[in-house]
Structures are given as C-alpha cells and as structure tokens.
Coordinates of C-alpha atoms in Angstrom, one line a residue:
Chain A
V1 CA 9.2 34.9 31.8
R2 CA 10.7 35.7 35.1
T3 CA 14.2 37.3 35.1
L4 CA 15.4 37.2 38.6
E5 CA 19.1 37.9 38.6
H6 CA 19.9 35.6 41.5
P7 CA 22.1 32.5 41.5
R8 CA 19.2 30.4 42.5
A9 CA 16.8 32.0 40.1
I10 CA 13.4 30.4 40.0
R11 CA 12.3 29.4 36.5
A12 CA 9.0 27.9 35.5
G13 CA 8.9 24.2 36.3
E14 CA 12.1 24.4 38.3
L15 CA 11.8 25.1 42.0
P16 CA 14.5 25.0 44.6
V17 CA 12.7 22.3 46.5
H18 CA 14.1 19.9 43.9
G19 CA 17.4 21.6 43.6
R20 CA 19.1 18.3 44.7
L21 CA 17.6 16.3 41.9
R22 CA 18.4 19.0 39.4
A23 CA 22.1 18.4 40.0
W24 CA 21.9 15.7 37.4
P25 CA 20.2 17.3 34.4
F26 CA 19.5 14.0 32.7
T27 CA 16.8 12.9 35.1
P28 CA 14.0 14.3 32.9
L29 CA 15.3 12.1 30.1
L30 CA 14.0 9.1 32.0
Y31 CA 10.5 10.2 31.2
V32 CA 11.3 10.3 27.5
G33 CA 13.2 7.1 27.8
P34 CA 10.5 4.5 27.1
A35 CA 9.2 6.4 24.1
L36 CA 12.8 6.9 22.8
A37 CA 13.6 3.2 23.3
V38 CA 10.6 2.2 21.2
L39 CA 11.3 4.8 18.5
G40 CA 14.9 3.9 18.5
L41 CA 14.0 0.3 17.7
V42 CA 11.2 0.8 15.1
L43 CA 12.1 4.2 13.6
V44 CA 15.7 5.3 14.0
Y45 CA 17.3 1.9 13.6
P46 CA 15.3 1.0 10.5
V47 CA 16.2 4.3 8.9
L48 CA 19.9 3.8 9.6
Q49 CA 19.6 0.2 8.4
S50 CA 18.0 1.4 5.2
I51 CA 20.9 3.7 4.5
W52 CA 23.3 0.8 5.2
L53 CA 21.4 -1.6 3.0
A54 CA 21.4 0.9 0.1
F55 CA 25.1 0.3 -0.3
F56 CA 24.8 -3.5 -0.7
D57 CA 23.7 -5.9 -3.4
S58 CA 21.0 -7.6 -1.3
R59 CA 18.4 -9.8 -2.9
L60 CA 16.4 -12.4 -1.1
V61 CA 16.6 -14.8 -4.0
T62 CA 20.4 -14.9 -3.8
P63 CA 21.1 -14.6 -0.1
D64 CA 24.7 -15.7 -0.5
K65 CA 25.5 -12.8 -2.8
F66 CA 25.2 -10.1 -0.1
A67 CA 28.0 -7.8 -1.2
F68 CA 29.1 -4.2 -0.7
V69 CA 28.6 -2.4 -4.0
G70 CA 29.4 1.2 -2.9
A71 CA 27.2 3.7 -4.7
A72 CA 26.3 1.3 -7.5
N73 CA 22.6 1.2 -6.5
F74 CA 22.4 5.0 -6.6
A75 CA 24.1 5.0 -10.0
T76 CA 21.4 2.5 -11.2
I77 CA 18.7 5.0 -10.3
G78 CA 20.1 7.5 -12.8
G79 CA 19.5 5.2 -15.7
D80 CA 16.2 3.6 -14.4
A81 CA 13.4 4.6 -16.7
I82 CA 10.8 3.2 -14.3
F83 CA 12.1 5.4 -11.5
R84 CA 11.7 8.4 -13.7
Q85 CA 8.2 7.4 -14.7
A86 CA 7.3 6.8 -11.1
L87 CA 8.6 10.2 -10.1
I88 CA 6.5 11.9 -12.7
T89 CA 3.5 9.7 -11.6
T90 CA 4.0 10.7 -8.0
I91 CA 4.1 14.4 -8.9
L92 CA 1.0 14.1 -11.1
F93 CA -0.9 12.1 -8.5
T94 CA 0.0 14.4 -5.7
T95 CA -0.6 17.7 -7.5
A96 CA -4.0 16.6 -8.8
T97 CA -5.1 15.2 -5.4
V98 CA -4.0 18.2 -3.4
A99 CA -5.3 20.8 -5.8
C100 CA -8.8 19.1 -6.0
A101 CA -9.1 18.3 -2.3
F102 CA -7.9 21.8 -1.5
C103 CA -10.6 23.5 -3.6
L104 CA -13.4 21.1 -2.4
G105 CA -12.3 21.4 1.2
L106 CA -12.3 25.2 1.0
A107 CA -15.7 25.2 -0.7
F108 CA -17.1 22.8 1.9
A109 CA -15.7 24.9 4.7
L110 CA -17.3 28.1 3.4
L111 CA -20.6 26.2 2.9
V112 CA -20.8 24.9 6.5
D113 CA -19.3 28.0 8.1
D114 CA -21.8 29.7 10.5
L115 CA -24.7 27.4 9.6
P116 CA -27.5 28.3 12.0
G117 CA -28.7 25.9 14.8
R118 CA -28.7 22.2 14.2
W119 CA -27.6 22.5 10.6
G120 CA -24.1 22.9 12.0
S121 CA -23.9 19.2 12.5
L122 CA -23.8 18.8 8.7
R123 CA -20.1 19.5 9.1
G124 CA -19.7 16.2 11.0
L125 CA -21.3 14.3 8.2
L126 CA -19.0 15.9 5.7
L127 CA -16.1 14.5 7.7
A128 CA -17.3 10.8 7.2
P129 CA -14.7 9.9 4.5
W130 CA -11.9 11.0 6.9
V131 CA -12.7 8.1 9.3
T132 CA -13.3 5.6 6.5
P133 CA -10.2 3.4 6.5
A134 CA -8.0 3.9 3.4
I135 CA -8.4 0.2 2.4
V136 CA -12.1 0.6 2.5
V137 CA -11.8 3.7 0.3
G138 CA -9.8 1.6 -2.1
F139 CA -12.4 -1.3 -2.2
L140 CA -15.3 1.2 -2.5
F141 CA -13.9 2.9 -5.5
L142 CA -12.6 -0.3 -7.0
Y143 CA -16.2 -1.4 -7.0
M144 CA -17.7 1.9 -8.2
F145 CA -15.3 2.1 -11.1
D146 CA -15.8 -1.6 -12.0
L147 CA -16.2 -2.2 -15.7
E148 CA -19.4 -4.2 -15.5
V149 CA -21.3 -3.5 -12.2
G150 CA -19.6 -0.2 -11.3
V151 CA -22.1 2.6 -10.4
V152 CA -20.0 5.1 -12.4
N153 CA -20.6 3.2 -15.6
L154 CA -24.2 2.5 -14.7
V155 CA -24.9 6.2 -14.2
L156 CA -23.0 7.1 -17.4
G157 CA -25.0 4.5 -19.2
A158 CA -28.3 5.8 -17.8
V159 CA -27.4 9.4 -18.7
T160 CA -26.1 8.9 -22.2
G161 CA -28.4 6.0 -23.0
T162 CA -25.6 3.9 -24.5
R163 CA -24.5 0.5 -23.4
Q164 CA -20.8 1.3 -23.9
R165 CA -18.8 0.8 -20.8
I166 CA -15.5 2.5 -19.8
A167 CA -12.7 0.3 -18.6
W168 CA -11.5 2.7 -15.9
L169 CA -9.0 0.6 -14.1
S170 CA -7.4 -1.2 -17.0
N171 CA -6.7 2.0 -19.0
A172 CA -3.4 3.7 -18.2
N173 CA -4.8 7.3 -18.1
L174 CA -8.2 6.5 -16.7
S175 CA -6.8 4.4 -13.9
M176 CA -4.9 7.5 -12.7
V177 CA -8.2 9.5 -12.8
A178 CA -10.0 6.8 -10.8
V179 CA -7.2 6.7 -8.2
V180 CA -7.1 10.5 -7.8
V181 CA -10.9 10.7 -7.5
A182 CA -10.9 8.1 -4.7
N183 CA -8.0 9.9 -3.0
V184 CA -9.7 13.4 -3.3
W185 CA -12.8 11.9 -1.8
S186 CA -10.9 10.6 1.2
Q187 CA -8.7 13.7 1.8
T188 CA -11.2 16.6 1.3
P189 CA -12.3 16.3 5.0
L190 CA -8.9 17.1 6.3
F191 CA -8.7 20.4 4.3
L192 CA -12.3 21.1 5.4
L193 CA -11.4 20.6 9.0
M194 CA -8.4 22.9 8.9
F195 CA -10.1 25.6 6.9
A196 CA -13.2 25.5 9.1
A197 CA -11.0 25.9 12.2
A198 CA -9.2 28.9 10.6
L199 CA -12.6 30.4 9.5
T200 CA -13.7 30.6 13.2
T201 CA -10.7 32.8 14.0
I202 CA -12.1 35.7 11.8
P203 CA -13.6 38.2 14.2
N204 CA -17.3 38.8 13.8
D205 CA -17.1 42.6 14.0
Q206 CA -14.8 42.6 11.0
K207 CA -17.3 40.6 9.0
E208 CA -20.2 42.9 10.1
S209 CA -18.3 46.1 9.2
M210 CA -17.4 44.7 5.8
R211 CA -21.1 43.9 5.2
L212 CA -22.1 47.4 6.4
D213 CA -19.7 48.9 3.9
G214 CA -21.6 47.0 1.2
A215 CA -18.9 44.5 0.3
T216 CA -19.9 41.7 -2.1
A217 CA -19.5 38.1 -1.1
W218 CA -16.5 37.9 -3.4
G219 CA -15.0 41.1 -1.8
E220 CA -15.5 39.7 1.6
F221 CA -13.8 36.5 0.6
R222 CA -10.9 38.2 -1.2
Y223 CA -10.1 40.9 1.4
L224 CA -11.1 39.4 4.7
T225 CA -11.3 35.6 4.5
L226 CA -8.4 34.9 2.2
P227 CA -5.8 36.9 4.3
Y228 CA -7.0 35.0 7.4
L229 CA -6.6 31.6 5.6
R230 CA -3.4 32.3 3.8
N231 CA -1.1 30.7 6.4
I232 CA -3.2 27.6 6.9
M233 CA -3.5 27.2 3.2
V234 CA 0.3 27.0 2.8
V235 CA 0.8 24.7 5.8
A236 CA -2.1 22.4 5.0
S237 CA -1.1 22.0 1.4
L238 CA 2.5 21.2 2.3
L239 CA 1.3 18.7 4.9
M240 CA -0.9 17.0 2.3
V241 CA 1.9 16.9 -0.3
I242 CA 4.0 15.1 2.3
R243 CA 1.2 12.7 3.0
N244 CA 0.6 11.9 -0.6
F245 CA 4.2 11.4 -1.3
N246 CA 3.8 8.6 1.2
N247 CA 0.4 7.4 0.1
F248 CA 0.2 3.7 -0.4
P249 CA -3.0 1.9 0.6
V250 CA -5.5 3.6 -1.8
I251 CA -3.4 3.0 -4.9
W252 CA -2.4 -0.5 -3.8
T253 CA -5.9 -1.6 -3.1
M254 CA -7.3 -0.2 -6.4
T255 CA -4.6 -1.0 -9.0
Q256 CA -1.5 -2.4 -7.3
G257 CA 0.4 0.2 -9.2
G258 CA -0.9 -1.0 -12.6
P259 CA -1.9 -1.4 -15.3
V260 CA 1.8 -2.1 -15.8
Y261 CA 3.4 0.9 -14.1
A262 CA 0.7 3.5 -14.9
T263 CA -0.2 4.3 -11.2
T264 CA 3.1 3.2 -9.7
T265 CA 4.2 6.2 -7.5
L266 CA 7.6 6.1 -6.0
I267 CA 6.3 4.6 -2.7
V268 CA 4.6 1.9 -4.6
Y269 CA 7.7 1.3 -6.7
I270 CA 9.7 0.9 -3.5
Y271 CA 7.3 -1.7 -2.3
R272 CA 7.2 -3.6 -5.6
L273 CA 11.1 -3.6 -5.7
A274 CA 11.2 -5.0 -2.2
F275 CA 8.3 -7.4 -2.0
Q276 CA 7.7 -8.5 -5.5
Q277 CA 11.3 -8.5 -6.9
F278 CA 12.9 -9.0 -3.4
N279 CA 15.6 -6.6 -4.4
F280 CA 16.2 -5.2 -0.9
G281 CA 19.4 -3.3 -1.8
Y282 CA 18.1 -1.3 -4.7
S283 CA 14.7 -0.8 -3.0
S284 CA 16.6 0.7 -0.1
A285 CA 18.5 3.0 -2.3
V286 CA 15.4 4.4 -3.9
G287 CA 13.9 4.6 -0.4
V288 CA 16.9 6.6 0.9
V289 CA 16.5 9.1 -2.0
W290 CA 12.8 9.5 -1.2
L291 CA 13.6 9.8 2.5
L292 CA 15.9 12.7 1.8
V293 CA 13.2 14.5 -0.3
L294 CA 10.7 14.0 2.5
L295 CA 13.1 15.1 5.1
A296 CA 13.7 18.4 3.2
L297 CA 9.9 18.9 3.0
A298 CA 9.4 18.0 6.7
V299 CA 12.1 20.6 7.7
L300 CA 10.4 23.2 5.5
Y301 CA 7.1 22.3 7.2
V302 CA 8.5 22.7 10.7
R303 CA 10.1 26.0 9.8
L304 CA 6.8 27.3 8.4
L305 CA 5.0 26.3 11.6
R306 CA 7.6 27.9 13.8
R307 CA 7.7 31.1 11.9
E308 CA 4.0 31.8 11.8
P309 CA 2.0 30.6 14.8
L310 CA -1.4 29.8 13.3
A311 CA -5.0 30.2 14.5
Chain B
M1 CA -35.0 28.8 17.0
I2 CA -34.0 29.6 13.5
G3 CA -34.9 33.1 12.4
R4 CA -35.9 34.3 8.9
R5 CA -32.4 35.6 8.0
Q6 CA -30.9 32.2 8.9
W7 CA -33.4 30.3 6.7
K8 CA -32.3 32.5 3.9
V9 CA -28.7 31.4 4.5
I10 CA -29.7 27.8 4.3
L11 CA -31.9 28.3 1.2
R12 CA -29.1 30.2 -0.6
R13 CA -26.5 27.5 0.2
G14 CA -29.0 24.6 -0.1
P15 CA -28.2 23.4 -3.7
L16 CA -24.5 23.5 -3.2
L17 CA -24.8 21.9 0.2
A18 CA -26.9 19.1 -1.3
L19 CA -24.2 18.5 -3.9
A20 CA -21.5 18.4 -1.2
M21 CA -23.5 15.9 0.8
T22 CA -24.1 13.7 -2.3
W23 CA -20.4 13.6 -3.2
T24 CA -19.5 12.8 0.4
L25 CA -22.2 10.4 1.4
F26 CA -23.2 8.6 -1.8
P27 CA -20.2 6.2 -1.9
L28 CA -20.9 5.2 1.7
Y29 CA -24.6 4.8 1.0
W30 CA -23.7 2.7 -2.0
M31 CA -21.5 0.5 0.1
A32 CA -24.4 -0.1 2.5
V33 CA -26.9 -0.7 -0.3
T34 CA -24.6 -3.2 -2.0
A35 CA -23.9 -5.1 1.2
L36 CA -27.7 -5.6 1.6
K37 CA -28.1 -7.0 -1.9
S38 CA -27.7 -10.5 -3.1
N39 CA -25.1 -10.9 -5.8
L40 CA -27.9 -11.8 -8.2
D41 CA -29.3 -8.2 -7.8
I42 CA -25.9 -6.7 -7.9
F43 CA -25.2 -8.2 -11.3
N44 CA -28.6 -7.4 -12.9
L45 CA -26.9 -4.2 -14.2
R46 CA -29.8 -1.9 -13.3
L47 CA -29.2 1.3 -11.3
E48 CA -31.1 0.1 -8.2
L49 CA -30.7 2.8 -5.6
V50 CA -32.8 1.1 -3.0
P51 CA -32.4 -2.7 -2.6
A52 CA -35.6 -4.3 -3.9
R53 CA -35.0 -7.5 -1.9
P54 CA -32.7 -6.6 1.0
T55 CA -30.9 -9.5 2.6
L56 CA -28.3 -10.1 5.3
E57 CA -26.7 -13.0 3.5
N58 CA -23.5 -11.1 2.9
F59 CA -23.0 -10.5 6.6
V60 CA -23.8 -14.0 7.5
G61 CA -21.4 -15.1 4.7
L62 CA -18.5 -13.3 6.5
W63 CA -18.9 -15.6 9.5
T64 CA -19.1 -18.8 7.5
S65 CA -16.5 -17.9 4.9
S66 CA -13.4 -20.0 4.2
V67 CA -11.2 -16.9 4.8
P68 CA -10.3 -16.6 8.5
I69 CA -12.1 -13.3 8.9
R70 CA -12.6 -13.9 12.6
S71 CA -8.8 -14.2 13.1
Y72 CA -8.3 -11.0 11.2
L73 CA -10.9 -9.2 13.3
T74 CA -9.4 -10.5 16.6
N75 CA -5.9 -9.5 15.5
S76 CA -7.1 -6.1 14.4
I77 CA -8.9 -5.5 17.8
V78 CA -6.0 -6.8 19.9
T79 CA -3.3 -4.9 18.1
A80 CA -5.3 -1.6 17.9
V81 CA -6.3 -1.7 21.6
A82 CA -2.7 -2.5 22.7
T83 CA -1.2 0.2 20.5
C84 CA -3.7 2.6 22.0
L85 CA -2.8 1.9 25.6
F86 CA 0.9 1.6 25.0
T87 CA 0.9 4.9 23.1
I88 CA -1.0 6.7 25.8
V89 CA 1.5 5.7 28.5
L90 CA 4.6 6.5 26.5
A91 CA 3.2 9.8 25.2
L92 CA 2.1 10.9 28.6
L93 CA 5.5 10.4 30.1
A94 CA 7.4 11.9 27.2
A95 CA 5.1 14.8 26.7
Y96 CA 5.4 15.7 30.4
A97 CA 9.2 16.0 30.1
L98 CA 9.0 18.0 26.8
S99 CA 6.3 20.3 28.1
R100 CA 7.4 20.9 31.7
L101 CA 11.0 19.9 32.5
R102 CA 14.2 21.6 31.6
M103 CA 16.6 19.1 30.1
P104 CA 19.3 18.6 27.5
L105 CA 18.4 17.4 24.0
R106 CA 14.9 18.8 24.3
E107 CA 15.0 20.6 20.9
P108 CA 16.3 17.6 18.8
L109 CA 13.8 15.3 20.6
Q110 CA 10.9 17.6 19.7
L111 CA 12.1 17.6 16.1
L112 CA 12.3 13.8 16.1
M113 CA 8.7 13.6 17.2
L114 CA 7.5 16.1 14.6
I115 CA 9.6 14.8 11.6
G116 CA 9.0 11.2 12.7
Q117 CA 5.4 11.6 11.7
M118 CA 6.4 12.3 8.1
F119 CA 8.7 9.4 7.4
P120 CA 7.5 7.1 4.7
L121 CA 6.5 3.9 6.5
L122 CA 7.4 1.8 3.5
V123 CA 11.1 2.7 3.8
L124 CA 11.0 1.3 7.3
L125 CA 9.5 -2.0 6.1
I126 CA 12.5 -3.9 4.8
P127 CA 14.7 -3.2 7.9
L128 CA 11.8 -4.0 10.2
Y129 CA 11.2 -7.2 8.3
L130 CA 14.8 -8.3 8.7
L131 CA 14.8 -7.2 12.4
F132 CA 11.6 -9.1 13.2
L133 CA 12.9 -12.1 11.3
R134 CA 15.9 -12.2 13.7
L135 CA 13.8 -11.5 16.8
G136 CA 11.1 -14.0 16.0
L137 CA 8.5 -11.2 15.9
L138 CA 7.2 -11.9 12.4
N139 CA 3.5 -13.1 12.4
T140 CA 3.0 -11.9 16.0
N141 CA 0.7 -9.3 17.4
Q142 CA 3.5 -7.9 19.7
G143 CA 5.6 -7.2 16.6
L144 CA 2.7 -5.4 14.9
V145 CA 2.1 -3.2 18.0
L146 CA 5.8 -2.3 18.1
A147 CA 5.8 -1.4 14.4
Y148 CA 2.6 0.7 14.7
C149 CA 4.3 2.7 17.5
S150 CA 6.7 4.1 14.9
T151 CA 3.9 6.5 13.8
A152 CA 1.5 6.4 16.7
V153 CA 4.1 7.5 19.3
P154 CA 5.5 10.6 17.6
V155 CA 2.0 11.8 16.8
G156 CA 0.8 10.9 20.3
V157 CA 3.6 12.8 22.0
W158 CA 3.0 15.8 19.8
F159 CA -0.8 15.9 20.6
M160 CA -0.3 15.2 24.3
K161 CA 2.3 18.0 24.5
G162 CA -0.2 20.4 23.0
F163 CA -2.8 19.5 25.5
M164 CA -0.4 19.7 28.4
D165 CA 1.0 23.1 27.3
A166 CA -2.6 24.4 27.6
V167 CA -2.7 23.5 31.4
P168 CA -1.4 26.6 33.3
R169 CA 2.0 26.1 34.9
E170 CA 0.9 27.8 38.1
L171 CA -1.0 24.7 39.0
D172 CA 2.0 22.4 39.1
E173 CA 4.2 25.1 40.7
A174 CA 1.6 25.3 43.5
A175 CA 1.7 21.6 43.9
K176 CA 5.5 21.5 44.0
I177 CA 5.5 24.1 46.7
D178 CA 3.2 21.7 48.6
G179 CA 5.9 19.1 48.2
C180 CA 4.8 17.2 45.1
G181 CA 7.5 15.5 43.0
D182 CA 7.6 15.4 39.2
L183 CA 5.6 12.2 39.1
G184 CA 3.2 13.5 41.7
V185 CA 2.5 16.5 39.6
L186 CA 1.9 14.4 36.6
W187 CA -0.4 12.0 38.5
H188 CA -2.3 14.3 40.8
I189 CA -2.4 17.6 38.9
L190 CA -2.1 17.0 35.1
L191 CA -3.7 13.6 34.6
P192 CA -7.2 14.7 35.9
L193 CA -7.1 17.7 33.6
L194 CA -6.0 15.8 30.5
G195 CA -9.1 13.7 29.9
P196 CA -9.7 15.1 26.3
G197 CA -6.0 14.8 25.5
L198 CA -5.8 11.1 26.6
V199 CA -8.9 10.3 24.6
A200 CA -7.7 12.1 21.5
V201 CA -4.3 10.4 21.6
G202 CA -5.8 7.1 22.3
V203 CA -8.3 7.3 19.5
F204 CA -5.7 8.5 17.1
A205 CA -3.4 5.6 18.0
F206 CA -6.3 3.1 17.7
L207 CA -7.2 4.4 14.3
D208 CA -3.7 4.5 13.1
A209 CA -3.2 0.8 14.1
W210 CA -6.6 -0.3 12.8
N211 CA -6.2 1.3 9.4
N212 CA -2.6 0.4 8.9
L213 CA -2.0 -1.7 5.8
V214 CA 1.7 -1.4 5.1
F215 CA 3.1 -3.1 8.3
P216 CA 0.8 -6.1 8.6
L217 CA 1.2 -6.6 4.8
G218 CA 4.9 -6.9 5.1
L219 CA 5.3 -8.3 8.6
T220 CA 2.9 -11.2 8.5
T221 CA 3.2 -14.2 6.2
R222 CA 0.7 -16.6 7.7
P223 CA -3.0 -16.0 7.0
E224 CA -4.1 -16.4 10.6
A225 CA -1.6 -13.7 11.7
R226 CA -3.1 -11.0 9.4
T227 CA -5.2 -8.1 10.5
L228 CA -8.3 -7.0 8.6
P229 CA -6.7 -4.7 5.9
P230 CA -4.1 -7.1 4.5
G231 CA -6.5 -10.1 5.1
L232 CA -9.3 -8.5 3.1
L233 CA -6.8 -7.4 0.4
M234 CA -5.7 -10.9 -0.1
A235 CA -9.3 -12.1 -0.1
V236 CA -10.2 -9.7 -3.0
D237 CA -8.2 -12.0 -5.3
S238 CA -9.8 -15.2 -4.0
Q239 CA -12.9 -15.4 -1.8
F240 CA -14.3 -12.0 -2.8
R241 CA -13.5 -12.2 -6.4
Q242 CA -16.7 -11.0 -8.1
D243 CA -18.4 -11.1 -4.7
W244 CA -19.0 -7.4 -4.3
G245 CA -21.8 -7.9 -1.7
G246 CA -19.4 -9.8 0.5
L247 CA -16.6 -7.3 0.0
M248 CA -18.8 -4.4 0.9
A249 CA -20.1 -6.2 4.0
A250 CA -16.5 -6.8 5.0
S251 CA -15.7 -3.1 4.4
I252 CA -18.6 -2.1 6.7
L253 CA -17.2 -4.4 9.3
A254 CA -13.7 -2.7 8.9
S255 CA -15.3 0.8 9.0
L256 CA -17.5 0.4 12.0
P257 CA -15.0 0.7 14.9
P258 CA -13.4 3.9 13.5
I259 CA -16.8 5.5 12.8
V260 CA -18.1 4.6 16.3
A261 CA -14.9 5.9 17.9
F262 CA -15.1 9.1 15.9
I263 CA -18.7 9.8 16.8
A264 CA -18.0 9.1 20.4
V265 CA -15.1 11.6 20.7
Q266 CA -15.6 13.9 17.7
R267 CA -15.3 17.1 19.7
W268 CA -12.1 16.1 21.4
I269 CA -10.3 14.5 18.6
I270 CA -11.0 17.4 16.2
R271 CA -9.5 19.8 18.8
G272 CA -6.5 17.5 19.0
I273 CA -6.0 17.3 15.3
V274 CA -6.3 21.0 14.8
S275 CA -4.0 22.0 17.7
G276 CA -1.6 19.2 16.7
A277 CA -1.5 20.2 13.1
L278 CA -1.6 24.0 13.5
K279 CA 0.6 24.8 16.5
G280 CA 4.3 24.3 16.1

C-alpha cells in the first residue's frame, strides 16, 4: 500500500491520467450495473415480494380473497405441528448428511493424498458423483432402493439368503436413511475436494521431520494434519449445512417429501404449501422465517472467511 | 517411474481405496448396466452385474417415446448455453469493478454477491412465478435464463473476482500510463490472462442451469417448455413408470454434458471452486 501524503496521492487502480473521470465516483458502478439490474429483478425483488406476501392471505384457489392479515401467518407457524416436524426432519437430515459426508470426504482425501504417479488421477474418479446432476442422483437411488428390483435388496437377499425385501422408500424411518445415503454419496466429493486442497498446503519438510521423529500415522494426523485442516473443516461444514438447508432436488425426486411428511424438510414443506396447496401467503411466511435463519448462517460464514484467510 | 516405497504406499492403502472406488463408482456403473438391459432382464430379480444380453433399445426408446424428450433436451441446451454466456459477460464487468476500481457501495455489493449464493431458491419461486405471469415469461426459455442468473451471477462474479485479484495490478497500471482506459485495460490486459477464469465461470453457470430443477419445475406449465430435470421427473410417474431401463438411459443423457464439461476443464474449475470457496 502506498502512502504518499500528497493531495493527488496515487493509489492502486487510480491514476491521475483519469482524474477527470474520477470526479464522478459512480462511474465504476456502470460496470456492476448490468449484473445488479438482473439480480435486482430475480433476487432482490423476489425476496422483498416474499416478505410482503407473508403478511397477506393469498391463495391461488380463492384469488378474490387477497387480504392483509398482519402477522397472522407467522402466528399460524407457532401452532403448526407439520412445521415443527419439518424443522426436526431438516436438522436430522442435515446433521446426518454433513457428518457422514464429512468423514467420508476426509477419509478419501487422506487416501488419495500424495498418491504416486498416475495413481493421482484416482482423485478425479472419486469426484464423479459431484458432476452427476442432483436429479439423476435421485433417480439412481430411487431405483437402487426399489422394493422389487432395487440392487440394495438384491444384494441383501444374496448375502442373507432370504427372499424378504425391505420397503425402503415407503417406510417412514427407512426412507430417511435412503435419502441421506443418496445425499452423502452426492456430497462427499465436495468435502474431498476442499480437504485435498488443504492437505497440499502442509509443508513437506514438516511431514518429513515428524516421520524422522518416529511419529505414528495417528500422531502425524493428530498433531500435524488436523491443525492444518481445522479452519477448512469449520468452513466446509458450515457451507454444507447451508446447502442442505436448501436441498430440494434429491429429496423431491426420491420421495416427494413422503411417505406422508416423513422426509419433508422445511424447504420441501415450503414447496408443498405453495405448489400443492397453493397457499402462497403462508408458504411465504415460512419462507421468510427460513430466509432469516439462512441469512444468519450466511453472515456467520462470511465472518469466518474474513477472519481466517484459508489455504 | 514408481519406486518401491511408492508401491508400498499403494499396497497399504489398496483395500480402502478399492472400497472408496466401489462406493463412488458402483451406482454409476449400475446406471450404465441397467440402461443396457432389456426390462425383461431387469425384472428377472437376479443380481446380474454384467448384462447377459446387452441392448440399445432403451436409448432408441428415448427418441421414439411419447414424452417430448427432444424438446426437453433442446430447452436444456439452449437455456444452459445462454446462461453460461450471459453470466460470463455480467460477471466479467462486475468483477472488474469490484476487483480494480474504487467506488461507493463496494462492500455491500460484495456481500450481496456472497450471501446471494446462499439464498434458498425455493423462497424466490412464488414471487418469480407471479412476476413472470405478469411479464409473460412463464414457459419461455428467456424467463428460465433470467431465473438461473439469480444463482449463477453471484457465484460467477465471486469466482471471476478471485481470478482477477490474482492478476498483478502492475500490469494494468502500466497500461494506464500508456493511455489505456478502464475498458481498454479489461479488454487488452485482463481478458487474455483470464482464460481459466472465464472457463470456470462459464462451466459453473452451465452446470447450474443444466442441473436446476426448482425453477423449471415452478416456472413452466406446458410440457414442451420443460427442461430435462422437470420433464424427466414428470415422466417417472407416466412413461417411465416401471421402465427402469428407460429412466437410466435418460439419466445418462442428462449426465453426459456435465461429465464431458467436467473432464474437459477439470483442472481449471477445481481451482475456481477452491479459490471461490476458500478465500473471502
């Protein structure tokens, strides 16, 4: 940073040649203008409109009844048993997914770290689920967990030698298991990617000196690897919690939130309220509550990023 | 060449690596195998790991099916390519201002780009539906591209800014002394150095649009206006009911462009993801 104490101090990116243009400090905003215009239309305006709608009784089936109801929609949330269940489902779904994908991603990253020669390309193969579209992930596991022809039941049958089949997707508890397995499969690569990137930042001489000191593999992991990964672990987990709080396609493709409400997370509940029951007002109110939760998490995420520059 | 010590590394990790590979690749393998089986073989309830009588009938069936899969495919390609190009241009301009120019509102704008990536799409859906209804954008590809931009643009700006920050400022300062304006610097100095950034942002926007289920599900009502994800989802309850071979063939069709794009630009996009996700 240059600190010339002169009225026409030269700062990076600001040269006196363009002093004339700089007289109007809003010129640079023209570059942001197109992006802002689009985001204003499809991001900012919808958010504001959502907040607005949350205060109205707005149902598509009775369009003439569009009426201001104050905070009534929010009051309804308090007594809504399905909302409470969806909240619990969301937390369960997210915790299970993030915990499992985290562990698998870490294990995979350690496995492919420093693989010699061409074996390094195995890492690329392990990323394959990441580029598989969410909807395909849904179809794939819908098929694999199928009652009759699903490979999961076929393998279980072959291993146990029985002909009994498990109804994964129509059982309230098992459907959650199936959805989480699909989700873990699809999200492990992102953890792998981030952990693998962080592993490359560990200096080689530190690894060597630890090995020379006779450290065990566990010791090396505990006292060298873990400290280097700690920040990225926190940030990646938070990022994935946010993502799964928004996760819709995998669940919707596999179970549509069912059986009944067993796999209805809040985001699925918001969709069902809006596009199955056409209750736009109440759906918006639930959406606004969820928006606030995500906003808080996003702010936390940004502050973590800013505080600790990573990698 | 691989030395003895390195072979030991591979042998020691071998069993676990094999497990990791099986977990990751078996579902994809199973998808391919099923797509190559006739439904008769799929329903014979034996664990048939290699198709005994491979057939392409499921792929042929996609083209002759009663579901307008060709319209879905066209819509998917058109909207994804348009989103990709649109996002590159918008992100390039915005990232230039955020990375290089001094201006008011810079901090809140950066926050909007970062936090905008984390908004739940579904909450935007009702207002967008009502807005598009009024503007006549329901069931149009233009409408879908606009909607996709709500996530593609914030992410794109963020990535692009990361790539641009990595270009030394001395380069544009030198160009400015030679009489280059802001646009000139962007065009002559930065653009040639931003190849990987453009590719990463473009591929990301393409994938984001290609994989999007929420927006086309809510913003299209006519079958021929749908893209592949909502189109196939609807077909699961009709055409593909109990036709797993057909569904897996369609899934392969939907996965191919992302996988090809990924293989082509793996190196660059991983750098983009990592720098975008890790650096604040």
